[in-house]
Short mmCIF file of N, CA and C in Angstrom, two decimals:
data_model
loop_
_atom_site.label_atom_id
_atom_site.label_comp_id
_atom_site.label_asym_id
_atom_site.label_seq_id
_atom_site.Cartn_x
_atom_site.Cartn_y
_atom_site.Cartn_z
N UNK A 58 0.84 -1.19 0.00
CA UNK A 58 0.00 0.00 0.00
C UNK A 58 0.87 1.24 0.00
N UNK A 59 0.45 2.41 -1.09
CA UNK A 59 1.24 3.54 -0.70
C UNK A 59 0.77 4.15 0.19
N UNK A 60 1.36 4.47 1.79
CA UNK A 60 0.96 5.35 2.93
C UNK A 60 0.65 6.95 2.40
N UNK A 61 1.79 7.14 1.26
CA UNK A 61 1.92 8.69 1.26
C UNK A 61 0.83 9.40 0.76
N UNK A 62 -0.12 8.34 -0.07
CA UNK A 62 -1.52 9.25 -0.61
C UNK A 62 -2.45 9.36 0.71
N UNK A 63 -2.37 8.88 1.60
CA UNK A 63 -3.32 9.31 3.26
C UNK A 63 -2.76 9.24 4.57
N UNK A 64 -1.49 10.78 4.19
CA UNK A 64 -0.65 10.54 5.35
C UNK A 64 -2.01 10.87 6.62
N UNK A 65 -2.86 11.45 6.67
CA UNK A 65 -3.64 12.19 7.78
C UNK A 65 -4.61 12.00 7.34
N UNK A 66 -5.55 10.66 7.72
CA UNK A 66 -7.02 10.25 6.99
C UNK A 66 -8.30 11.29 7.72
N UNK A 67 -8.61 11.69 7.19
CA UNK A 67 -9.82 12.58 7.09
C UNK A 67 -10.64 12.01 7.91
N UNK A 68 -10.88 11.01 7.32
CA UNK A 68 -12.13 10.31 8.39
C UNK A 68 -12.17 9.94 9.53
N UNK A 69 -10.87 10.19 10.14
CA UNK A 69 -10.25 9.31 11.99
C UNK A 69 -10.80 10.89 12.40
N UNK A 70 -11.69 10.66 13.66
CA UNK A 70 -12.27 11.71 14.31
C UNK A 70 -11.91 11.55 15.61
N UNK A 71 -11.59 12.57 16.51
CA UNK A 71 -10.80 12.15 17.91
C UNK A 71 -12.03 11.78 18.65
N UNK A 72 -12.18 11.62 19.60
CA UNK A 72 -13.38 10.91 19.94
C UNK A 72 -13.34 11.18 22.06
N UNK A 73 -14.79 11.51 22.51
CA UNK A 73 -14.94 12.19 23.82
C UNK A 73 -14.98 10.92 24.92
N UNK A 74 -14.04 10.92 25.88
CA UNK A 74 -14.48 9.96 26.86
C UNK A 74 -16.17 9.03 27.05
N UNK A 75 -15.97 8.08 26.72
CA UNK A 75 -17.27 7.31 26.87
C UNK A 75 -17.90 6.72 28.36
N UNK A 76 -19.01 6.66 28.87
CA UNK A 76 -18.79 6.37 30.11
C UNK A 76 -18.83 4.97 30.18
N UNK A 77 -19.34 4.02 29.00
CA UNK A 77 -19.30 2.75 28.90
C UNK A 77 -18.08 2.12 28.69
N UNK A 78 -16.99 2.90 28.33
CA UNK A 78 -15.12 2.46 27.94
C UNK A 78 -14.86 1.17 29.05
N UNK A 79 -14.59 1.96 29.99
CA UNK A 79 -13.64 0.99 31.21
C UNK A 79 -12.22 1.25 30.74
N UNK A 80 -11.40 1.17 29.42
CA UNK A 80 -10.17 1.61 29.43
C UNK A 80 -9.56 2.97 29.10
N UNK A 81 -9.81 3.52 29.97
CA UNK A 81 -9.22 5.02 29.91
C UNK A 81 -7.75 4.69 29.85
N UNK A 82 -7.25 5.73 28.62
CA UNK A 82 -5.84 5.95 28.70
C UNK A 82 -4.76 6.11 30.05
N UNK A 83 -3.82 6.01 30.43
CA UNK A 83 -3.10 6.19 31.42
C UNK A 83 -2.46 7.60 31.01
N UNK A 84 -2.98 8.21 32.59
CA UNK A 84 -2.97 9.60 32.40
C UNK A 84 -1.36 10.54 31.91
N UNK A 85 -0.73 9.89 32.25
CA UNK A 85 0.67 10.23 31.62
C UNK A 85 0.89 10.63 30.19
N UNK A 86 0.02 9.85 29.48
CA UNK A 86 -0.14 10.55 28.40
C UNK A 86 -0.42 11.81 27.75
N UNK A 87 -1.47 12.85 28.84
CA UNK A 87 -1.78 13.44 28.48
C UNK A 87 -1.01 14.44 29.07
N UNK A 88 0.03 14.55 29.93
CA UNK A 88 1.37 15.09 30.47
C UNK A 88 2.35 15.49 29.64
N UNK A 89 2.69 14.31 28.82
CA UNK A 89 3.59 14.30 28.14
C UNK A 89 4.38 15.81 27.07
N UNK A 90 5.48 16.06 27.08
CA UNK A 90 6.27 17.08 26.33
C UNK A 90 7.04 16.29 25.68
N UNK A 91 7.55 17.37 24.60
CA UNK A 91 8.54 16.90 23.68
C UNK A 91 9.43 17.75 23.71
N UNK A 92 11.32 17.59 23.70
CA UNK A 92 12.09 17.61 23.24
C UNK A 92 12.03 17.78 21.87
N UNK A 93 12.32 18.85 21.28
CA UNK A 93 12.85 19.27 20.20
C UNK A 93 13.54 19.93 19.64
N UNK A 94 14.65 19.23 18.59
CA UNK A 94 15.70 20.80 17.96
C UNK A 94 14.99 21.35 17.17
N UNK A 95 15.77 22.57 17.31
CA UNK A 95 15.34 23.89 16.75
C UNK A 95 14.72 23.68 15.15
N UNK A 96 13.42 23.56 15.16
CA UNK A 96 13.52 23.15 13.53
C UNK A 96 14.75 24.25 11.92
N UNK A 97 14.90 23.40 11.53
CA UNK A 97 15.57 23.81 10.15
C UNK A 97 14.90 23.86 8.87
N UNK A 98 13.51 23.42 9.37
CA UNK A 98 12.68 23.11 7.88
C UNK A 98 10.89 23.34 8.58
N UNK A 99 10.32 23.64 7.58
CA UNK A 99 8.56 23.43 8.02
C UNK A 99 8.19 21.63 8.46
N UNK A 100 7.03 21.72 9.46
CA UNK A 100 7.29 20.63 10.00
C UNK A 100 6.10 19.88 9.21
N UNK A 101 5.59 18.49 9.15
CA UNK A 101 4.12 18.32 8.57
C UNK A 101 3.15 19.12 8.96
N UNK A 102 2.18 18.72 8.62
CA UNK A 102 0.98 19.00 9.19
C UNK A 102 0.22 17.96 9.82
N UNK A 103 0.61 16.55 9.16
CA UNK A 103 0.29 15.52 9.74
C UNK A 103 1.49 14.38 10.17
N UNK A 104 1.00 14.23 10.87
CA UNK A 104 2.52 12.89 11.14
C UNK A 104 1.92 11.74 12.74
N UNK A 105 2.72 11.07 13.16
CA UNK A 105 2.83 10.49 13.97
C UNK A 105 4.58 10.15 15.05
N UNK A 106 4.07 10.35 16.07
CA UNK A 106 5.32 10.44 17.16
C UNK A 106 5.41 8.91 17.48
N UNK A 107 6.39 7.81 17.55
CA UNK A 107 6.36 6.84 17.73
C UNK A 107 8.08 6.40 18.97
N UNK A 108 7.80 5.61 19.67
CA UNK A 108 8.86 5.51 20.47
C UNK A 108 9.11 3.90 20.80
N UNK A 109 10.08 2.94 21.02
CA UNK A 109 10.48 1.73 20.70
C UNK A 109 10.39 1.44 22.19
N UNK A 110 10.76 2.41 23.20
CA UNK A 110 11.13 2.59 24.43
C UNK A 110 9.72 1.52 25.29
N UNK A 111 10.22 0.85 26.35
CA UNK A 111 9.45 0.00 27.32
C UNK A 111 8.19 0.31 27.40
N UNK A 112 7.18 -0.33 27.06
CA UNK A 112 5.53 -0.09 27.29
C UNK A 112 5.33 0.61 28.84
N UNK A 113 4.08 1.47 28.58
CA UNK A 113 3.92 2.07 30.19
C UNK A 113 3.69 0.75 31.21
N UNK A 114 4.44 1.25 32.41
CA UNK A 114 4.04 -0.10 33.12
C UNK A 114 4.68 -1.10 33.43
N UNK A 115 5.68 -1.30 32.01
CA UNK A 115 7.01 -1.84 32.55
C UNK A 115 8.42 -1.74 32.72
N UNK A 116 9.59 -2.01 32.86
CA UNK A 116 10.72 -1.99 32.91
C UNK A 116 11.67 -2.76 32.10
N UNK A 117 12.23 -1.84 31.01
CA UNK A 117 13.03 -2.71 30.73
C UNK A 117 14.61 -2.32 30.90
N UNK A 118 15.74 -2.87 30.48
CA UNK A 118 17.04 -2.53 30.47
C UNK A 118 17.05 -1.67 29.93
N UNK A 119 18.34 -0.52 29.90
CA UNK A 119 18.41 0.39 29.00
C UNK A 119 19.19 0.31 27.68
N UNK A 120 19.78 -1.41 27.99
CA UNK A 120 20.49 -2.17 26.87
C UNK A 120 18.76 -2.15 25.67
N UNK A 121 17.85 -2.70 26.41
CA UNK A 121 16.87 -3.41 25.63
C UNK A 121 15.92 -2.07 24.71
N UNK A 122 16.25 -0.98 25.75
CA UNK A 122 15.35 -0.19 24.97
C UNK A 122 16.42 0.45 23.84
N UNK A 123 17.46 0.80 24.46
CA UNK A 123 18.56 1.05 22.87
C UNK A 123 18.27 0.40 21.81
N UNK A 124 18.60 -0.92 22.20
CA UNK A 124 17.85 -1.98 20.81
C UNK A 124 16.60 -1.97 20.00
N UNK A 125 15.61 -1.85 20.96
CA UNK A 125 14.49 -0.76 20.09
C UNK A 125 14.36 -0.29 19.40
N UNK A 126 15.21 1.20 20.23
CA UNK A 126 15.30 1.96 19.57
C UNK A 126 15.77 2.49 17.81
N UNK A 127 16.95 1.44 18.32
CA UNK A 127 17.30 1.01 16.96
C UNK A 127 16.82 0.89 15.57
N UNK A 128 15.90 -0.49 16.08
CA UNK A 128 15.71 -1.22 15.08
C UNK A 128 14.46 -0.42 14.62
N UNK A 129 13.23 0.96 15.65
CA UNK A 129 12.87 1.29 15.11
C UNK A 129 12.92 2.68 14.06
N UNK A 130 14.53 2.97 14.12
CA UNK A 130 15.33 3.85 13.69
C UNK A 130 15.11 3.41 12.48
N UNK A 131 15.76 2.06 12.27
CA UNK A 131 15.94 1.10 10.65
C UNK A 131 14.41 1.25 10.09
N UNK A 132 13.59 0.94 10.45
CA UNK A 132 11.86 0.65 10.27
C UNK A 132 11.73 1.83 9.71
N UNK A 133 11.70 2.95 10.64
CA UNK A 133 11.84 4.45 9.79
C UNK A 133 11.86 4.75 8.70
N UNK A 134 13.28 4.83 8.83
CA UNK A 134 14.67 4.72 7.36
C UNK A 134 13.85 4.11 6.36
N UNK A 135 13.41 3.20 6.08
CA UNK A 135 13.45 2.12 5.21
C UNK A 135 11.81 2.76 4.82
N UNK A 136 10.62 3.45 5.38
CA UNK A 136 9.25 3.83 4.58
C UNK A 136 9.16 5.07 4.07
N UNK A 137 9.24 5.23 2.89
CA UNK A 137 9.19 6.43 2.06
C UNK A 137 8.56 7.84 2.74
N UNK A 138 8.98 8.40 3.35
CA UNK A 138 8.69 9.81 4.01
C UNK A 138 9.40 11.07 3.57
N UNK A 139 8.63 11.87 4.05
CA UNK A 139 9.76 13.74 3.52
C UNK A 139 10.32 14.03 4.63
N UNK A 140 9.97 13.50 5.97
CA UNK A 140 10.08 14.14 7.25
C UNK A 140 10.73 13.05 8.24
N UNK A 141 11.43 13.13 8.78
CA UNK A 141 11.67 11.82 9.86
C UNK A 141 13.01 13.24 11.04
N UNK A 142 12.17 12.98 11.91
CA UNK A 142 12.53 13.92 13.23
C UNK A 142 12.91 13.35 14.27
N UNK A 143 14.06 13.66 14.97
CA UNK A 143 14.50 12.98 16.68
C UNK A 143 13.56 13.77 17.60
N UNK A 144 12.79 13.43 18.42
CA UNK A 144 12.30 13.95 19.58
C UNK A 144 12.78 13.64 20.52
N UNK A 145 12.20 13.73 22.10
CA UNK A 145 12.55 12.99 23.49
C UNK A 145 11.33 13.46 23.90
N UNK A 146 10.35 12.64 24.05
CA UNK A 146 8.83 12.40 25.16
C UNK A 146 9.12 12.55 26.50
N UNK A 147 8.69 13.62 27.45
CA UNK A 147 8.87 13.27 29.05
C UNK A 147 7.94 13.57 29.81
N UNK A 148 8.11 13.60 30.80
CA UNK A 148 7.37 13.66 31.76
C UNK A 148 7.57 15.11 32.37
N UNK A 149 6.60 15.82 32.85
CA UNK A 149 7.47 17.26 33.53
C UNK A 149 6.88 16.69 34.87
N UNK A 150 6.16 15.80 35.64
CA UNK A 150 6.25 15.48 37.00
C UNK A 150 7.44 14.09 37.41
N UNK A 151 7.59 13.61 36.53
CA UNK A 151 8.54 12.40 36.72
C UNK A 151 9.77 12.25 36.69
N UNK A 152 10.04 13.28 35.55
CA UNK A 152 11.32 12.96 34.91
C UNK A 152 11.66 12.31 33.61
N UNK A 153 10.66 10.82 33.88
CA UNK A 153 11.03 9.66 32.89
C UNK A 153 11.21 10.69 31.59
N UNK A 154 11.86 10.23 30.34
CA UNK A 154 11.96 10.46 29.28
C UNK A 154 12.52 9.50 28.33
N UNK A 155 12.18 9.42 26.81
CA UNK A 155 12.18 8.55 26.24
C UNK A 155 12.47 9.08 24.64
N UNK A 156 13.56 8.62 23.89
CA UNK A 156 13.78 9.09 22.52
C UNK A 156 12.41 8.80 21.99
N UNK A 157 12.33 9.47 20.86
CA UNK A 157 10.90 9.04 20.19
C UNK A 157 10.98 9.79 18.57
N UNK A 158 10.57 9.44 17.47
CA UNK A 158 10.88 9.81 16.07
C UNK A 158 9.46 10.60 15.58
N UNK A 159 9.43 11.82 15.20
CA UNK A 159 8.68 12.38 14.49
C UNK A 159 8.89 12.16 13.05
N UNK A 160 7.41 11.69 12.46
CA UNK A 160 7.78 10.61 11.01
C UNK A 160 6.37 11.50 10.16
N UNK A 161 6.25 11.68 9.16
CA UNK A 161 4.66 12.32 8.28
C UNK A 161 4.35 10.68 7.54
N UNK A 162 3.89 9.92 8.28
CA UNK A 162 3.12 8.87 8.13
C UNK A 162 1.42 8.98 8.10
N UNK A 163 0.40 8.45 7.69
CA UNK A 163 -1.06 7.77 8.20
C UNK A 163 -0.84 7.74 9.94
N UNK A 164 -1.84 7.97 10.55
CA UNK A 164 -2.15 7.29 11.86
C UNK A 164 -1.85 5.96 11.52
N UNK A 165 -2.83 5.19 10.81
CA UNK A 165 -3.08 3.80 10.76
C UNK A 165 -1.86 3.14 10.54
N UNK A 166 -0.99 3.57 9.86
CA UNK A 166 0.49 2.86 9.66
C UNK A 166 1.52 3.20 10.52
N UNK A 167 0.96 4.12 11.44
CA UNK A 167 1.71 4.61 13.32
C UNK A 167 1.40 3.22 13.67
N UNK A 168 0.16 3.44 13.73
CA UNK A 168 -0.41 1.92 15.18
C UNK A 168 0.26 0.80 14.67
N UNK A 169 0.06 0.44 13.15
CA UNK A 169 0.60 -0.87 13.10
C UNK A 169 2.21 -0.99 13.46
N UNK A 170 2.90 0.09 13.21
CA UNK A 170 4.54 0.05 13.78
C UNK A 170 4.58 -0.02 15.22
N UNK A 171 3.60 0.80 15.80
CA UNK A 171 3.33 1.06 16.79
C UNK A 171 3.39 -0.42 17.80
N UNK A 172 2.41 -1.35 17.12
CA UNK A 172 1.87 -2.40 17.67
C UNK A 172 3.50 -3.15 17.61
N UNK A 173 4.08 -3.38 16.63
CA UNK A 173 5.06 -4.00 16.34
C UNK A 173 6.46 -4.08 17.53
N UNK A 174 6.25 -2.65 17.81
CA UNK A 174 7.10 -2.50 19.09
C UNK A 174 6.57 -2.29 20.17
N UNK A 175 5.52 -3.06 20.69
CA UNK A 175 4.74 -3.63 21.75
C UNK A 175 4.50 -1.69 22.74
N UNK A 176 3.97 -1.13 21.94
CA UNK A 176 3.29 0.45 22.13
C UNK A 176 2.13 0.18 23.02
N UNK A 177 1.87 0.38 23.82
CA UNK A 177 0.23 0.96 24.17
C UNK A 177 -0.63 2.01 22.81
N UNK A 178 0.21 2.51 23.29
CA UNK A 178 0.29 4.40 22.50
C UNK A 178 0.72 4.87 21.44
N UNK A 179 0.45 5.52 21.20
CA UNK A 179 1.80 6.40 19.76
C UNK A 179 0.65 8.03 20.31
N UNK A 180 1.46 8.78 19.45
CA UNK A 180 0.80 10.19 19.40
C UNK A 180 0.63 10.18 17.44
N UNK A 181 -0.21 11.56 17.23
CA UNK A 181 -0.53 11.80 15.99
C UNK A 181 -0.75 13.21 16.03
N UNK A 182 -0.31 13.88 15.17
CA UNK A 182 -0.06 15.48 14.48
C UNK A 182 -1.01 15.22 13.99
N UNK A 183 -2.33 16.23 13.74
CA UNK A 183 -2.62 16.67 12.70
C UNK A 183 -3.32 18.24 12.52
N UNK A 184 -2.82 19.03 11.80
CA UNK A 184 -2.96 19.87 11.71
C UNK A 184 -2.77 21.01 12.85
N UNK A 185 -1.73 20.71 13.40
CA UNK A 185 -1.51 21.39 14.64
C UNK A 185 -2.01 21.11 15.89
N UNK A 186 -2.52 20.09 16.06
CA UNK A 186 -2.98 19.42 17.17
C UNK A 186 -2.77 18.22 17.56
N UNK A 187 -2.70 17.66 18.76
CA UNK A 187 -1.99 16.48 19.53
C UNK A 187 -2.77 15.67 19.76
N UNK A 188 -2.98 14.28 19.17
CA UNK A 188 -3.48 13.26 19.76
C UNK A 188 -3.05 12.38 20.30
N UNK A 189 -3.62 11.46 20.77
CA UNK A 189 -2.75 10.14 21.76
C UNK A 189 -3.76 9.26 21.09
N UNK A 190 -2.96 7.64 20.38
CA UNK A 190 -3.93 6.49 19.66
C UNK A 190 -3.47 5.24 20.09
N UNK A 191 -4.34 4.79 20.77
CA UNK A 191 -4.29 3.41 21.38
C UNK A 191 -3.99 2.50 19.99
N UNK A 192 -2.88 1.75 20.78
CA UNK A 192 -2.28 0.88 19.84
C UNK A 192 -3.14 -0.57 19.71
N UNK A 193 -3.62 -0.99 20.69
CA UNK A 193 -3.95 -2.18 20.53
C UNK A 193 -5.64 -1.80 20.81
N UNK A 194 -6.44 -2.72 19.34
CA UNK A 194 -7.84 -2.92 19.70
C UNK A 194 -8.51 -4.16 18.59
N UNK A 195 -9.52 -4.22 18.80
CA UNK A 195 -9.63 -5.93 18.40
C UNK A 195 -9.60 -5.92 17.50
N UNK A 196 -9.34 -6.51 16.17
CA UNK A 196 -9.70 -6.40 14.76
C UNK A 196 -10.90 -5.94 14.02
N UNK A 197 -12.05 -6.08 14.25
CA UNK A 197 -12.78 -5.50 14.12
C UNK A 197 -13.14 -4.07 14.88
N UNK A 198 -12.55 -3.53 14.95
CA UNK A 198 -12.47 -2.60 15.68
C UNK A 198 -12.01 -1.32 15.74
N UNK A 199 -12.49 -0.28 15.06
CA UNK A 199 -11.48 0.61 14.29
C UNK A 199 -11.10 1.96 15.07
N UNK A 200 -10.62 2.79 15.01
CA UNK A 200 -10.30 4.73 16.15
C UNK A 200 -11.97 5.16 16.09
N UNK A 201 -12.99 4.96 15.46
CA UNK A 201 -13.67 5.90 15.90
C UNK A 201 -14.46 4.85 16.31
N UNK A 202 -14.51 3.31 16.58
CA UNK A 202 -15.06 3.23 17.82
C UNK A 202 -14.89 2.63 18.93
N UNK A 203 -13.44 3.34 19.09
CA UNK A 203 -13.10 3.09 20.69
C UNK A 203 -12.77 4.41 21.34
N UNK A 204 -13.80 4.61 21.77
CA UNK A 204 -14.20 5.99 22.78
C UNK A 204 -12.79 6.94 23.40
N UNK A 205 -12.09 6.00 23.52
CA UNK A 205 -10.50 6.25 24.59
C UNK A 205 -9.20 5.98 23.72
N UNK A 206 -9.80 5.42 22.43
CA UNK A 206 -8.78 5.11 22.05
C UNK A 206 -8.17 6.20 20.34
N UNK A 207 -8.55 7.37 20.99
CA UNK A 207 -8.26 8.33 19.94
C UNK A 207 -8.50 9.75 20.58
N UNK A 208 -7.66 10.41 21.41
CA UNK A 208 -8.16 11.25 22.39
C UNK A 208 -7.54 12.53 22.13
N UNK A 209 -7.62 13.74 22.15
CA UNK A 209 -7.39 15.34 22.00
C UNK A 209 -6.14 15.48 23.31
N UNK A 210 -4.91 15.60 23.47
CA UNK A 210 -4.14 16.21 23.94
C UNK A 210 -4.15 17.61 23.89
N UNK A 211 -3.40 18.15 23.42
CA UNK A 211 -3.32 19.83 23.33
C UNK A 211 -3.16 20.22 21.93
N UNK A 212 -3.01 21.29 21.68
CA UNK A 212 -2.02 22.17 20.49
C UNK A 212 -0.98 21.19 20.60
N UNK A 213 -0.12 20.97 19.07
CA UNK A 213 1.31 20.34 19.40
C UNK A 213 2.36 21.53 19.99
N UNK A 214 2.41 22.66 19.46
CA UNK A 214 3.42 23.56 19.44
C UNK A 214 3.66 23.63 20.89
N UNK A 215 2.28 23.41 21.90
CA UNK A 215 2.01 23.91 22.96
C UNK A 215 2.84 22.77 24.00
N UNK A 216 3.63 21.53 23.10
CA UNK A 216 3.79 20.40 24.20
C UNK A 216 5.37 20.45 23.63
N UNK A 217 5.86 21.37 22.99
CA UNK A 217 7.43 21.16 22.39
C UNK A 217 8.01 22.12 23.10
N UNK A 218 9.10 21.77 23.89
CA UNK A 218 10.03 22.79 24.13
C UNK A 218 11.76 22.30 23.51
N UNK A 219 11.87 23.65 22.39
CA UNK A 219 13.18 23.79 21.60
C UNK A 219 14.09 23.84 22.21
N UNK A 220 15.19 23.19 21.82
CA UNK A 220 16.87 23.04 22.45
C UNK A 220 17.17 22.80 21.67
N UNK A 221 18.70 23.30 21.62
CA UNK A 221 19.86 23.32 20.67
C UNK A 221 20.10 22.23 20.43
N UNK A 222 21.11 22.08 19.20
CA UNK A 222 21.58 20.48 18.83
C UNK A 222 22.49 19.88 19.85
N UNK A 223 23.11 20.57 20.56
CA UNK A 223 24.26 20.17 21.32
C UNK A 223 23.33 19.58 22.78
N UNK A 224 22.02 20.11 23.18
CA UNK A 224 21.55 19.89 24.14
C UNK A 224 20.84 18.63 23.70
N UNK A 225 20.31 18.44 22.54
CA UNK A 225 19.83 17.19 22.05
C UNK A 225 20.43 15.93 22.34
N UNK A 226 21.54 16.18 22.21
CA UNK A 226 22.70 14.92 22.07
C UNK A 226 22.67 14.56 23.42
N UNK A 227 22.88 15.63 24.45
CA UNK A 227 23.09 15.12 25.99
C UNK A 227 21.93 14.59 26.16
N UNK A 228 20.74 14.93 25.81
CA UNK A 228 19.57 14.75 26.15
C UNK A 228 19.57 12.99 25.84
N UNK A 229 19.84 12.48 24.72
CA UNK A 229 19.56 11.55 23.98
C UNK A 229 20.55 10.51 24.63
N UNK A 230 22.06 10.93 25.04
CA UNK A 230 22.54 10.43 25.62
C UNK A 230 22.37 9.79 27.15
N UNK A 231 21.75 10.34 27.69
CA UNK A 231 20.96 10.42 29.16
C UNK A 231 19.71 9.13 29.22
N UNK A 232 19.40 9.08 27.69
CA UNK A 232 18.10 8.81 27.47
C UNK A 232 18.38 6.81 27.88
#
């Protein structure tokens, strides 16, 4: 399939807490900031934030999430895009932080990478605004109808704070 004719499908509608759900997102999500260098270029309008790093909830080595990271570096690399960006996802009550790739992909081809590197989550750009998209839901089962599983974060601009390249690196290094 070519992704690039529906990087940002029209028809995925974010969707309002349901009271029938039972799985509400884990609120960290909606916390979350980004690490970013200083852009050098216009950014999408649509894209998806994706990170290789340990599912919420658990622990892994920082050998294991490097490796991840990696391999979802290669995954990247390898799908025809204009855009592919280093971020760092954190926490401003925790600390935690986590490399993570800004890519102008489909949502739908987020989740499935997404799923691949055992994600809860991914985020999604579109049009200047921040979503959070549950990675896992049943096959029959699509974003607009799982109540929780396609939710309104903020403005994006509003969750990035810019640092230099040199601060990137420490950042990433730390990571």
């Amino acid at each position: 399939r070519d992704w690039s004719s529906d990087v940002c499908s029209s028809d995925l509608q974010p969707n309002h807490p349901h009271p029938k759900s039972g799985r509400a997102m884990h609120p960290a999500y909606f916390e979350t900031r980004f690490y970013a260098p200083l852009p050098e270029e216009p950014w999408p309008s649509c894209a998806v934030i994706l990170s290789a790093y340990s599912t919420t909830g658990q622990v892994w080595s920082r050998e294991r999430n490097r490796n991840a990271d990696a391999e979802l570096s290669k995954v990247l690399q390898s799908i025809p895009s204009q855009f592919l960006k280093r971020l760092i996802g954190y926490s401003p009550t925790t600390n935690h932080s986590e490399p993570s790739w800004l890519v102008d992909i489909d949502f739908q081809r987020g989740l499935e990478i997404g799923r691949r590197f055992y994600q809860d989550a991914i985020y999604g750009v579109r049009d200047g605004d921040l979503f959070v998209l549950r990675c896992h839901r049943s096959p029959d089962e699509d974003l607009e109808s799982d109540p929780e599983g396609f939710r309104f974060v903020d403005r994006f601009d509003q969750r990035l704070d810019w640092v230099q390249s040199q601060t990137m690196r420490e950042l990433l290094e730390r990571s």
